[in-house]
Short mmCIF file of C-alpha atoms in Angstrom, two decimals:
data_model
loop_
_atom_site.label_atom_id
_atom_site.label_comp_id
_atom_site.label_asym_id
_atom_site.label_seq_id
_atom_site.Cartn_x
_atom_site.Cartn_y
_atom_site.Cartn_z
CA MET A 1 -0.63 -0.16 -0.22
CA GLN A 2 1.29 3.83 -0.47
CA PHE A 3 0.56 6.72 -0.65
CA ASP A 4 0.40 10.35 -2.01
CA PHE A 5 1.02 13.48 -1.11
CA GLN A 6 0.23 14.99 -4.62
CA THR A 7 -3.77 13.30 -4.49
CA ALA A 8 -4.41 14.96 -0.70
CA ILE A 9 -3.33 18.56 -2.17
CA ASN A 10 -5.16 18.90 -4.51
CA GLU A 11 -8.26 17.86 -2.36
CA LEU A 12 -6.51 20.83 0.38
CA ASN A 13 -6.43 23.60 -3.27
CA LYS A 14 -10.13 22.39 -4.40
CA GLY A 15 -12.04 25.24 -4.46
CA LEU A 16 -9.53 27.86 -4.10
CA PRO A 17 -9.18 30.47 -6.34
CA PHE A 18 -6.33 30.07 -8.58
CA GLY A 19 -2.70 31.13 -7.33
CA ASP A 20 -3.91 30.24 -3.65
CA THR A 21 -3.16 27.06 -1.78
CA PHE A 22 -4.44 25.54 1.11
CA SER A 23 -1.56 26.27 3.58
CA PHE A 24 -1.61 30.65 2.67
CA LYS A 25 -5.53 30.22 3.47
CA LEU A 26 -4.67 28.88 6.36
CA SER A 27 -1.91 31.21 7.63
CA ARG A 28 -4.01 34.49 6.96
CA SER A 29 -6.83 33.17 8.80
CA LYS A 30 -5.26 31.82 12.12
CA VAL A 31 -4.42 34.83 14.50
CA VAL A 32 -1.01 35.18 16.12
CA PRO A 33 0.16 32.72 19.36
CA GLY A 34 -0.03 35.88 22.65
CA GLU A 35 2.70 33.41 23.54
CA TYR A 36 4.07 35.19 21.52
CA LEU A 37 5.17 38.00 23.60
CA PHE A 38 6.28 41.29 21.40
CA ASN A 39 3.81 41.22 18.74
CA GLN A 40 0.78 42.45 21.70
CA ILE A 41 3.87 45.54 21.15
CA LEU A 42 4.59 45.11 17.53
CA PRO A 43 1.66 43.49 17.02
CA GLN A 44 1.28 42.11 12.94
CA GLU A 45 -0.60 43.64 10.72
CA GLU A 46 -1.57 43.66 7.00
CA HIS A 47 -1.00 46.36 4.15
CA ALA A 48 -1.79 46.78 0.95
CA THR A 49 0.96 48.60 -0.05
CA TYR A 50 5.56 46.76 -0.20
CA HIS A 51 6.48 49.85 2.11
CA VAL A 52 6.25 50.97 5.90
CA SER A 53 6.02 54.14 7.47
CA GLY A 54 7.64 55.27 10.75
CA GLY A 55 8.46 58.31 12.39
CA SER A 56 12.10 58.54 12.13
CA MET A 57 13.26 55.19 10.78
CA ARG A 58 16.89 54.80 8.89
CA ILE A 59 17.54 51.87 6.77
CA TYR A 60 20.84 51.01 4.84
CA PRO A 61 20.28 49.01 1.75
CA THR A 62 16.79 47.86 0.43
CA MET A 63 15.92 45.02 2.11
CA SER A 64 14.15 43.73 -0.27
CA GLN A 65 16.87 41.80 -1.95
CA LEU A 66 17.89 38.69 1.51
CA THR A 67 15.71 36.59 -0.53
CA PRO A 68 16.48 38.18 -3.89
CA MET A 69 14.27 38.68 -6.43
CA ASP A 70 14.21 39.07 -10.27
CA THR A 71 15.18 42.60 -10.48
CA PRO A 72 17.33 43.82 -12.70
CA ALA A 73 20.22 45.99 -10.55
CA LYS A 74 21.33 46.05 -7.39
CA PRO A 75 20.60 49.08 -4.96
CA ILE A 76 23.94 50.62 -4.03
CA GLY A 77 24.07 53.35 -1.33
CA ALA A 78 22.36 54.06 1.67
CA MET A 79 18.51 56.35 2.20
CA GLU A 80 17.98 57.83 4.99
CA SER A 81 15.36 59.62 5.85
CA ASN A 82 13.54 61.81 8.55
CA PHE A 83 10.23 60.19 8.06
CA PHE A 84 11.16 56.69 5.91
CA ASN A 85 9.08 55.11 3.60
CA GLU A 86 10.58 51.95 1.89
CA ASN A 87 10.23 48.42 0.87
CA THR A 88 9.60 45.91 2.96
CA ALA A 89 12.23 43.00 3.50
CA LYS A 90 11.11 39.42 1.87
CA TRP A 91 11.96 36.86 4.34
CA GLY A 92 11.57 33.32 3.03
CA GLY A 93 12.43 30.21 2.70
CA THR A 94 12.25 25.58 2.07
CA MET A 95 11.56 22.91 3.60
CA HIS A 96 12.27 18.94 3.16
CA PHE A 97 8.91 17.32 4.64
CA PRO A 98 11.96 14.82 7.49
CA GLU A 99 12.98 11.86 5.81
CA GLU A 100 11.94 9.97 9.86
CA ARG A 101 9.01 11.25 9.38
CA LEU A 102 8.12 9.82 5.70
CA ARG A 103 9.81 6.08 7.90
CA GLN A 104 7.46 6.19 9.94
CA LEU A 105 4.62 7.16 7.67
CA GLN A 106 5.34 4.18 5.97
CA GLU A 107 5.24 2.39 8.35
CA TRP A 108 1.85 3.53 9.58
CA TYR A 109 0.54 2.35 6.51
CA ALA A 110 2.31 -0.67 6.07
CA SER A 111 0.49 -1.74 9.76
CA MET A 112 -2.66 0.24 8.94
CA ALA A 113 -2.97 -2.32 5.92
CA ALA A 114 -2.19 -5.34 7.63
CA VAL A 115 -4.54 -3.93 11.06
CA GLY A 116 -6.98 -3.58 8.84
CA ILE A 117 -7.41 -6.55 6.59
CA GLN A 118 -6.49 -9.07 9.92
CA SER A 119 -9.18 -7.15 11.24
CA GLY A 120 -11.93 -7.76 8.26
CA LEU A 121 -11.99 -3.47 7.48
CA SER A 122 -13.21 -2.95 3.88
CA SER A 123 -10.61 -1.64 1.16
CA GLY A 124 -13.06 1.58 1.99
CA ALA A 125 -12.87 2.14 5.32
CA ILE A 126 -8.48 1.19 4.90
CA LEU A 127 -8.70 4.25 2.37
CA GLY A 128 -10.85 7.19 4.81
CA GLU A 129 -8.46 6.61 7.48
CA SER A 130 -5.31 6.64 5.53
CA ALA A 131 -6.36 9.31 3.98
CA LYS A 132 -7.15 12.19 7.19
CA ARG A 133 -3.52 10.60 8.51
CA VAL A 134 -1.95 12.34 5.17
CA THR A 135 -4.43 15.20 5.59
CA GLU A 136 -4.39 15.71 9.61
CA THR A 137 0.23 15.15 8.16
CA LEU A 138 -0.54 18.31 5.74
CA LEU A 139 -2.00 20.28 8.32
CA GLY A 140 1.15 19.70 11.00
CA PHE A 141 3.39 20.59 8.19
CA SER A 142 1.78 23.42 7.26
CA ASP A 143 1.77 24.93 11.25
CA VAL A 144 5.40 24.17 10.69
CA LEU A 145 6.05 26.51 7.22
CA LEU A 146 3.91 29.56 9.63
CA LYS A 147 5.76 29.12 13.24
CA SER A 148 9.07 29.68 11.04
CA GLN A 149 8.18 33.00 9.96
CA LEU A 150 6.03 33.68 13.76
CA ASP A 151 8.82 32.76 14.68
CA THR A 152 11.33 35.47 12.62
CA LEU A 153 9.22 38.34 13.35
CA GLU A 154 9.40 37.61 16.85
CA TRP A 155 13.04 37.74 16.64
CA LEU A 156 13.47 41.16 14.92
CA ARG A 157 10.29 42.17 17.03
CA GLY A 158 13.46 41.48 19.69
CA GLN A 159 16.17 42.75 17.93
CA ALA A 160 14.43 45.87 17.75
CA LEU A 161 12.42 46.42 21.04
CA THR A 162 16.36 45.30 22.43
CA THR A 163 18.66 47.45 21.05
CA GLY A 164 16.58 50.62 18.47
CA ALA A 165 17.60 48.84 15.42
CA ILE A 166 17.69 44.80 13.64
CA SER A 167 20.98 44.53 12.12
CA LEU A 168 22.07 41.33 10.26
CA THR A 169 23.68 39.96 7.41
CA ASN A 170 21.47 37.03 5.29
CA SER A 171 23.09 34.79 2.84
CA GLY A 172 25.94 38.16 2.02
CA ILE A 173 23.47 40.65 2.36
CA GLU A 174 23.48 43.23 5.23
CA LEU A 175 20.73 44.37 6.01
CA THR A 176 20.52 48.13 9.08
CA VAL A 177 17.67 49.96 10.67
CA ASP A 178 18.12 52.15 13.29
CA TYR A 179 14.18 53.61 14.45
CA ASP A 180 16.46 56.66 16.43
CA VAL A 181 15.72 55.33 19.63
CA PRO A 182 16.41 58.53 22.11
CA SER A 183 19.98 57.38 23.21
CA ALA A 184 19.11 59.46 26.75
CA ASN A 185 16.64 56.53 26.49
CA LYS A 186 18.72 53.58 26.69
CA LEU A 187 21.06 52.77 29.91
CA THR A 188 23.57 50.53 30.58
CA VAL A 189 25.67 49.19 33.68
CA SER A 190 28.09 46.97 33.73
CA GLY A 191 30.03 45.89 35.78
CA SER A 192 30.67 43.69 39.25
CA GLY A 193 29.40 46.82 41.09
CA ASN A 194 26.74 49.03 39.18
CA SER A 195 24.67 45.94 37.51
CA TYR A 196 21.87 44.98 38.66
CA TYR A 197 23.40 41.45 40.65
CA GLY A 198 26.38 44.28 41.76
CA THR A 199 27.67 45.35 45.10
CA THR A 200 26.20 48.75 44.69
CA SER A 201 23.53 48.03 42.33
CA LYS A 202 21.73 50.87 39.89
CA PHE A 203 18.54 49.10 38.89
CA TRP A 204 16.49 51.45 41.13
CA THR A 205 18.47 53.91 40.69
CA HIS A 206 17.39 52.26 36.65
CA MET A 207 13.75 52.23 37.86
CA ARG A 208 13.02 56.07 38.96
CA ALA A 209 15.11 56.98 36.17
CA VAL A 210 12.01 55.57 34.04
CA ALA A 211 8.64 56.59 35.87
CA LYS A 212 11.13 60.03 34.82
CA LYS A 213 10.57 59.35 31.48
CA LEU A 214 7.39 57.55 30.99
CA SER A 215 4.14 56.75 32.29
CA ASN A 216 1.95 53.06 32.73
CA PHE A 217 4.54 51.95 31.55
CA LYS A 218 5.49 47.56 30.93
CA ILE A 219 8.85 46.35 31.51
CA ILE A 220 9.75 42.81 30.46
CA MET A 221 13.44 41.41 31.52
CA ASN A 222 14.05 37.74 31.03
CA SER A 223 14.10 35.15 33.94
CA ASN A 224 17.93 34.28 33.92
CA THR A 225 17.44 38.86 34.95
CA TYR A 226 15.38 39.14 36.62
CA TYR A 227 16.42 36.85 39.46
CA SER A 228 19.35 38.71 39.29
CA ILE A 229 17.58 41.42 40.71
CA VAL A 230 15.62 39.46 43.47
CA ASP A 231 18.86 37.63 44.53
CA ASN A 232 21.00 40.71 44.76
CA SER A 233 20.37 41.29 48.52
CA VAL A 234 21.67 44.40 47.49
CA ASN A 235 18.47 45.06 45.42
CA ALA A 236 16.53 44.88 48.58
CA VAL A 237 13.49 43.81 46.53
CA ARG A 238 10.52 42.18 48.41
CA VAL A 239 8.14 39.80 45.56
CA GLU A 240 4.55 40.82 46.43
CA ASP A 241 2.86 38.55 43.48
CA ASN A 242 3.83 36.48 41.41
CA PHE A 243 0.70 34.53 38.43
CA GLY A 244 1.83 33.68 35.14
CA ILE A 245 4.57 35.18 34.35
CA ARG A 246 3.39 38.37 36.34
CA ARG A 247 6.08 39.64 38.75
CA SER A 248 5.02 42.26 41.11
CA ILE A 249 8.33 43.84 43.37
CA VAL A 250 8.81 46.25 46.03
CA LYS A 251 11.81 47.59 48.15
CA VAL A 252 12.26 46.97 51.69
CA VAL A 253 14.01 50.19 53.79
CA GLY A 254 14.48 50.35 57.12
CA THR A 255 15.55 48.57 59.56
CA THR A 256 12.41 46.40 59.86
CA GLU A 257 12.36 45.86 56.23
CA TYR A 258 8.83 47.52 55.94
CA ALA A 259 7.66 48.16 52.29
CA SER A 260 8.54 51.80 50.57
CA PRO A 261 6.17 54.05 50.86
CA ASP A 262 7.03 55.08 47.71
CA LYS A 263 5.42 54.55 44.48
CA ARG A 264 8.40 54.61 42.20
CA ASP A 265 10.06 51.63 44.58
CA ARG A 266 7.19 49.47 43.75
CA VAL A 267 7.00 47.63 39.72
CA GLU A 268 5.82 44.63 37.83
CA ILE A 269 7.86 43.09 36.02
CA TYR A 270 7.36 40.84 32.74
CA LEU A 271 9.09 37.87 32.12
CA TYR A 272 9.61 36.56 29.11
CA ASP A 273 11.98 33.11 27.80
CA LYS A 274 10.79 32.26 24.31
CA SER A 275 13.23 31.38 22.03
CA GLY A 276 13.51 30.18 18.73
CA SER A 277 16.15 27.81 16.65
CA GLY A 278 18.23 29.14 13.93
CA ILE A 279 20.79 26.73 12.40
CA THR A 280 25.11 27.55 13.18
CA PRO A 281 27.40 27.79 10.30
CA LYS A 282 28.82 24.30 11.35
CA GLY A 283 25.22 23.36 10.17
CA THR A 284 23.62 22.74 14.37
CA MET A 285 20.99 24.04 15.22
CA LYS A 286 20.87 27.18 18.35
CA ALA A 287 18.35 27.59 20.53
CA LEU A 288 17.93 31.78 19.29
CA PRO A 289 16.26 33.77 22.60
CA PHE A 290 13.54 36.34 21.71
CA LEU A 291 14.63 38.29 24.86
CA PRO A 292 18.51 37.99 25.50
CA ASP A 293 20.20 37.97 29.01
CA GLY A 294 20.50 41.59 30.47
CA LYS A 295 17.67 43.23 28.59
CA VAL A 296 15.48 44.70 29.81
CA ILE A 297 12.43 46.00 27.82
CA VAL A 298 10.28 49.47 28.98
CA VAL A 299 7.16 50.35 26.57
CA GLY A 300 6.00 53.82 28.46
CA GLU A 301 2.11 54.82 27.58
CA GLN A 302 1.78 55.93 23.99
CA GLN A 303 -0.02 60.29 23.87
CA PRO A 304 -2.92 60.00 21.98
CA ASP A 305 -1.05 63.68 20.67
CA GLY A 306 -1.40 62.45 16.61
CA PHE A 307 -2.45 59.71 14.32
CA GLU A 308 -0.84 56.93 13.26
CA LEU A 309 -1.48 57.31 9.18
CA THR A 310 -1.77 53.73 8.76
CA GLN A 311 -4.06 53.23 11.94
CA GLY A 312 -6.47 56.08 11.35
CA SER A 313 -6.79 59.25 13.11
CA THR A 314 -8.58 57.28 15.95
CA ALA A 315 -6.46 56.23 19.73
CA ASP A 316 -7.34 52.87 20.34
CA PRO A 317 -8.97 53.20 23.38
CA ASP A 318 -7.53 49.08 23.84
CA ASN A 319 -4.30 50.05 22.65
CA MET A 320 -2.82 53.34 24.30
CA LEU A 321 0.74 51.17 24.71
CA ARG A 322 1.00 51.59 21.54
CA LEU A 323 4.13 51.90 20.18
CA GLY A 324 4.48 51.00 16.83
CA HIS A 325 3.68 47.84 14.30
CA THR A 326 4.66 44.84 12.70
CA HIS A 327 3.69 45.57 8.99
CA ILE A 328 2.72 42.45 6.79
CA ALA A 329 3.07 43.73 2.77
CA PRO A 330 1.95 41.37 0.02
CA THR A 331 4.33 39.05 -1.60
CA VAL A 332 4.38 38.40 -5.76
CA GLU A 333 3.67 35.07 -4.73
CA GLY A 334 0.32 35.09 -2.93
CA GLY A 335 -0.43 38.46 -4.54
CA ARG A 336 -2.59 39.47 -1.73
CA PRO A 337 -0.66 40.85 2.41
CA GLY A 338 -0.11 37.85 4.76
CA ILE A 339 2.36 34.84 4.80
CA TRP A 340 2.24 33.25 2.14
CA SER A 341 3.51 29.33 1.74
CA ARG A 342 2.58 26.54 -0.30
CA ILE A 343 2.84 23.12 0.40
CA TYR A 344 4.01 20.70 -3.49
CA THR A 345 5.73 17.03 -3.91
CA PRO A 346 7.92 17.09 -7.15
CA GLU A 347 7.21 15.85 -10.07
CA ALA A 348 6.79 12.48 -10.84
CA LYS A 349 7.54 12.31 -6.77
CA PRO A 350 4.69 11.73 -4.98
CA TYR A 351 5.84 10.20 -1.99
CA GLN A 352 8.13 12.86 -1.10
CA LEU A 353 7.24 16.84 0.64
CA LEU A 354 8.86 19.96 0.26
CA GLY A 355 7.68 23.27 2.09
CA GLU A 356 8.36 27.23 0.55
CA THR A 357 7.42 30.39 2.40
CA TYR A 358 8.01 33.70 2.12
CA ALA A 359 6.66 36.86 4.39
CA ASN A 360 7.47 40.73 3.12
CA ALA A 361 7.65 42.40 6.31
CA LEU A 362 9.18 44.65 9.31
CA PRO A 363 8.84 45.99 12.74
CA VAL A 364 7.73 49.69 12.56
CA ILE A 365 8.53 51.85 15.48
CA VAL A 366 6.44 55.43 15.02
CA ASN A 367 7.41 56.95 18.76
CA PRO A 368 10.50 55.44 19.83
CA ASN A 369 9.78 58.52 22.68
CA LYS A 370 8.27 55.79 24.69
CA LEU A 371 11.21 52.85 24.06
CA MET A 372 13.66 52.79 27.01
CA ILE A 373 15.87 50.01 26.86
CA LEU A 374 18.46 48.68 30.19
CA THR A 375 21.01 47.70 29.63
CA THR A 376 23.61 44.84 32.17
CA ASP A 377 26.09 42.44 32.65
CA MET A 378 24.83 39.53 34.12
CA PRO A 379 27.26 36.88 37.13
CA ALA A 380 29.27 34.31 35.96
#
């Protein structure tokens, strides 16, 4: 008994408009999971244009080169403007369905046929169960393709939020985005003294600086950074609330170590430890944390003193912490905004499975004054 991926793919694609694929339809209909915390700060939004708009962004060079496209000439030189409108970056790749999983599926098919015959099942029942398993395999593979893009976009948002920039080299092409976060909004300490784990920790000094600059802010760090703070007796921290990813802490003062009455000595912290996977130059897998050790993001409330061109002129009362968004443009492959993907079988090889996915996307920060980036060394 053999299985045929192409027959199942044709069935899933049946009735879709020309050029559409079932995996593209699924990716456009799915909500980004809440576990992608940075998407709540720079939420993904589909736009009909390839161009992004952001206050005071600088990008070098044209980023559509990250995935080669049919362009007659390669643009050169830097591009800079105080109000930036430029192409999104194109991210994409192909994926082979793992050979090990194919073998497992083949073994299941052989077992299913044998058990079905022994149990007296009709050939129609056996084929129906087999088709169901193939369909589940295709849908699962589609989810994997989408996750690769969601992880990429979350990592990009992490770069923007933890450094105020994006800087990387992909396929020999350099991409640099500077979001013009004011230098006064970047506070850094190092060494065994002033670092948050140190003997003269500046943690609460930084919290006072944040309170002066921002209102109704959210503080985000990973667990390693958090414990380097609360486990340091110099910081005199008491944890008052521990619920999910949220921690409420207060500074204790006096010989009896009572909670400080100063509201500036009370902060809420959100922990974020999610990571993606990357491939090293040696071909091995490596975890890539979206929020590295020693990085603290503070996002302040955006004051409704203007409007973002792509969002309209009415402030959204449910999104007062809005700092920007992640611009999702159309792709040539899909012809519409969204993360495009397809699953297919190579010609004359219906028992092999390949997937490819592309997205024209870029995080956009429209209000860099509302972002503060704190950096501390970590204990060895």
